[in-house]
Short mmCIF file of C-alpha atoms in Angstrom, two decimals:
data_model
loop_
_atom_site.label_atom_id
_atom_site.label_comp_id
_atom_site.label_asym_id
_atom_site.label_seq_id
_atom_site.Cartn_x
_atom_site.Cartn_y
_atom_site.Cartn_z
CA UNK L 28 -220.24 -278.83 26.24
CA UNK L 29 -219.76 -278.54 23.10
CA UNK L 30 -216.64 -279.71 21.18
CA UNK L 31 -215.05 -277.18 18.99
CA UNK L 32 -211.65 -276.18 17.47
CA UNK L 33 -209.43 -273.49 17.54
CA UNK L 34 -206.44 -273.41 14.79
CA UNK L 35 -207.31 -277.57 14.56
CA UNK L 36 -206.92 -277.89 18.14
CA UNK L 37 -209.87 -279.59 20.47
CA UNK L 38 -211.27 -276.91 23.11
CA UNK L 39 -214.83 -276.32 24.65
CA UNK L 40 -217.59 -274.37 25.61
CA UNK L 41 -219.46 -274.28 28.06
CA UNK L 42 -222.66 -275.75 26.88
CA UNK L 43 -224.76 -276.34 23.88
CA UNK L 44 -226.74 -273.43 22.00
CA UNK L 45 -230.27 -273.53 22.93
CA UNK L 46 -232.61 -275.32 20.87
CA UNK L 47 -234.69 -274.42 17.96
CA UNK L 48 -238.46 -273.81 19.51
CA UNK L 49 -237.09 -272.58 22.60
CA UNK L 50 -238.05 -269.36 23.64
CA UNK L 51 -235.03 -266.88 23.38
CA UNK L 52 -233.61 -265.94 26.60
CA UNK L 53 -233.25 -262.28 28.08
CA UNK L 54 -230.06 -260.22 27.78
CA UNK L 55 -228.16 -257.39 28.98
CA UNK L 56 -225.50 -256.37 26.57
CA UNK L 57 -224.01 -252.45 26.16
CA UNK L 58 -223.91 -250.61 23.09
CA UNK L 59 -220.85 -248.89 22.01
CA UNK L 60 -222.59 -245.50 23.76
CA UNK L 61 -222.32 -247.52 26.97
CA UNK L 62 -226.30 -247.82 26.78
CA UNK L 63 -228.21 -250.95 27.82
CA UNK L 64 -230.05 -253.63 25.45
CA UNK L 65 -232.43 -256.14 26.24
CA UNK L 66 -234.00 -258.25 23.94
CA UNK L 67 -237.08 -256.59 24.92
CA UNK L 68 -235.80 -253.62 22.93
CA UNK L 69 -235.73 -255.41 19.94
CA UNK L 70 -239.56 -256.93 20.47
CA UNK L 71 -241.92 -257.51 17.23
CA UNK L 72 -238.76 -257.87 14.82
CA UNK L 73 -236.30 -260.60 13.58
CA UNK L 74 -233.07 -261.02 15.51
CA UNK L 75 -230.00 -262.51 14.26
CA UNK L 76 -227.92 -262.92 16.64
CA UNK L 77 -223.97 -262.77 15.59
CA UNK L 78 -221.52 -264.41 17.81
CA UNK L 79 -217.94 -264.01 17.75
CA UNK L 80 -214.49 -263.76 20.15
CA UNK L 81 -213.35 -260.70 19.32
CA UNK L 82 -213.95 -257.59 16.33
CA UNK L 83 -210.15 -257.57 16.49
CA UNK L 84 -209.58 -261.07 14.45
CA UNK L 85 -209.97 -261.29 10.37
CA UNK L 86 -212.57 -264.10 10.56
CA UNK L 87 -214.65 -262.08 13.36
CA UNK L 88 -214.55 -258.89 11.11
CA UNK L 89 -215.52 -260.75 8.09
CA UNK L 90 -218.47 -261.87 9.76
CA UNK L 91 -219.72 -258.22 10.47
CA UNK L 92 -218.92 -256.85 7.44
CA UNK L 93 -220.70 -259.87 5.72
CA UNK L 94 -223.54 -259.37 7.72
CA UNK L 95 -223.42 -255.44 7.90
CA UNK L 96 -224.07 -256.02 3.79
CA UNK L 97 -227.05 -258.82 4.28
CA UNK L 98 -228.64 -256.59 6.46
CA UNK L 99 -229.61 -253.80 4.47
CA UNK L 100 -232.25 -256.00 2.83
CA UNK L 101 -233.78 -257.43 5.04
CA UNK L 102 -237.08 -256.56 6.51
CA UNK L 103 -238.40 -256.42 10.15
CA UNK L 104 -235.10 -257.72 10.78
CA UNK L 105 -231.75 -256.65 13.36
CA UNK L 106 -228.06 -258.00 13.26
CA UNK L 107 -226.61 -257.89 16.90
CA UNK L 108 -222.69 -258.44 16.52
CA UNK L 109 -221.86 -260.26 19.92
CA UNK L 110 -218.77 -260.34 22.00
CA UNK L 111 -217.13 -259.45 24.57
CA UNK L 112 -214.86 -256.87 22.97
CA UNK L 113 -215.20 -253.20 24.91
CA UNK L 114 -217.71 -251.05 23.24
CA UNK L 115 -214.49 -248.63 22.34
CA UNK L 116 -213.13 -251.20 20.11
CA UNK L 117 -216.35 -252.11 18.18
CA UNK L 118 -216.99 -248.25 18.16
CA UNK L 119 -213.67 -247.86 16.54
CA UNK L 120 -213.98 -251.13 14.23
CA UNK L 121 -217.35 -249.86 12.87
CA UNK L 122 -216.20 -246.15 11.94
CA UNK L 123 -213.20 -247.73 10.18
CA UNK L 124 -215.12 -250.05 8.18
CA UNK L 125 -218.74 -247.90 7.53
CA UNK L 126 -220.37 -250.75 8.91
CA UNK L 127 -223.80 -248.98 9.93
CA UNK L 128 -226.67 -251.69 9.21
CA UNK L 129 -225.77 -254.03 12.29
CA UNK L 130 -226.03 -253.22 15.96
CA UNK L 131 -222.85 -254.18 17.93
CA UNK L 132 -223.40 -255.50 21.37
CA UNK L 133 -220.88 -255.98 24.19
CA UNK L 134 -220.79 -258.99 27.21
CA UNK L 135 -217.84 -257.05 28.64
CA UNK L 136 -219.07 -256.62 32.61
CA UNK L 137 -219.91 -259.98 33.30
CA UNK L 138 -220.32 -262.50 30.48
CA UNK L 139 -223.50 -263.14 31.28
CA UNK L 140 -224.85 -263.70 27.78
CA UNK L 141 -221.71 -266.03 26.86
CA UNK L 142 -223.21 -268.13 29.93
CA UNK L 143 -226.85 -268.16 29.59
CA UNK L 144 -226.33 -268.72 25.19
CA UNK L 145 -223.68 -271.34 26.29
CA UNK L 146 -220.82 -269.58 23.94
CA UNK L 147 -218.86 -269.09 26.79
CA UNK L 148 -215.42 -270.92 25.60
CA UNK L 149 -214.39 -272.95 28.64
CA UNK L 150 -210.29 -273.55 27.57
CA UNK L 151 -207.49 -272.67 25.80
CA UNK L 152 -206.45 -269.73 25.03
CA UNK L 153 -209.29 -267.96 24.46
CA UNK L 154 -211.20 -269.15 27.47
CA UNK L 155 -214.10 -266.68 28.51
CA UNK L 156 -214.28 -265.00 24.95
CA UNK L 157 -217.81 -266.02 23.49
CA UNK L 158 -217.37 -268.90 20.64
CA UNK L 159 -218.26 -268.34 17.11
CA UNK L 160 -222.22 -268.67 16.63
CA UNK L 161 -225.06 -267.65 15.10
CA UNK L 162 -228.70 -267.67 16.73
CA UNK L 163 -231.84 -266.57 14.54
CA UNK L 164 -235.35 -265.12 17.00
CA UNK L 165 -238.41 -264.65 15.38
CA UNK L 166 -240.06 -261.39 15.97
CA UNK L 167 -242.22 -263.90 18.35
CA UNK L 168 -239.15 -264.59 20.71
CA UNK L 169 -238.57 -268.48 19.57
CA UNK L 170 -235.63 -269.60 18.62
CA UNK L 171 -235.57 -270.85 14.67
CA UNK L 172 -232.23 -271.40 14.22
CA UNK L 173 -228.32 -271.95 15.46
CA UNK L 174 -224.94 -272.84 14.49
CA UNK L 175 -222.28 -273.53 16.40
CA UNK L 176 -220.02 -273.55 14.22
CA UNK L 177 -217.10 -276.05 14.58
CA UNK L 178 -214.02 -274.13 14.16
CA UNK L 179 -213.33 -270.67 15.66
CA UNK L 180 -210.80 -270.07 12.33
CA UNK L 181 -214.08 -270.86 10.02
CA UNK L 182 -217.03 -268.03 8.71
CA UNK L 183 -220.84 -269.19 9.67
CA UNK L 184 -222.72 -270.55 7.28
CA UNK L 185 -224.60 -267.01 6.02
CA UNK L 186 -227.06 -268.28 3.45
CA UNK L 187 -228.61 -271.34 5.48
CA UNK L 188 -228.95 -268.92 8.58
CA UNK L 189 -231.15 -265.68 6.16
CA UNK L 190 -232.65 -268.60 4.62
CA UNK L 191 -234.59 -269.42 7.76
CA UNK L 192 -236.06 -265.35 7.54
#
């Protein structure tokens, strides 16, 4: 497990982030058209992989919109915004905001992802919302970087994760 915080306050997930060398494990995550992605569908490219509770808190939309403006230069590369928020909600968040250079993803049907990455968020009150995380593929499928990072309330760290592409 690994030991986070939430508002200062100890909680856990379920695991640890998988390792840097490891090959990236498959997924099944819905767009907001209710479509299906698999990391196949994202083969030959660069995958950052953006990991949060939920669209709906300030620290989680930060994050995208953060992201949704690192994106746009960056080559051979995809942002998937994770959680488990219903693909209605990111629809909605991303027509708000403009965001239109990251891909958001939803674990909604059976947190599957949040299980297999090990963001799964084991207690408190936000038990079975994904933790706050960021996983970098290579456009071979390895894993080349993560951070899990330590408190739900905090950003990732953005530069050291591009800085690995």
């Amino acid at each position: 497990m690994a030991g986070i915080t939430l508002g200062g306050n100890p909680i856990n997930t379920v695991g640890d982030l998988p390792k840097v060398g490891e090959k990236a494990l498959d997924f099944n995550l819905k767009t907001v058209e209710l479509k299906e992605k698999s990391l196949a569908d994202y083969s030959g490219k660069n995958i950052i992989l953006n990991i949060f509770p939920s669209v709906d808190t300030g620290v989680c939309a930060q994050s995208v919109r953060e992201f949704n403006k690192k994106a746009s230069d960056l080559e051979n590369t995809v942002v998937l915004c994770i959680s488990r928020d219903l693909p209605f909600a990111q629809a909605r968040f991303c027509g708000a905001e403009g965001i239109d250079n990251v891909e958001m993803l939803s674990d909604f049907e059976d947190g599957s992802f949040g299980k297999d990455y090990q963001v799964t968020i084991a207690d408190s009150a936000f038990k079975n919302l994904h933790s706050r995380a960021i996983v970098i593929i290579d456009a071979d499928g390895k894993i080349v970087y993560t951070e899990q990072v330590p408190e739900i309330g905090s950003e990732p760290n953005y530069d050291a994760a591009l800085e690995v592409l």
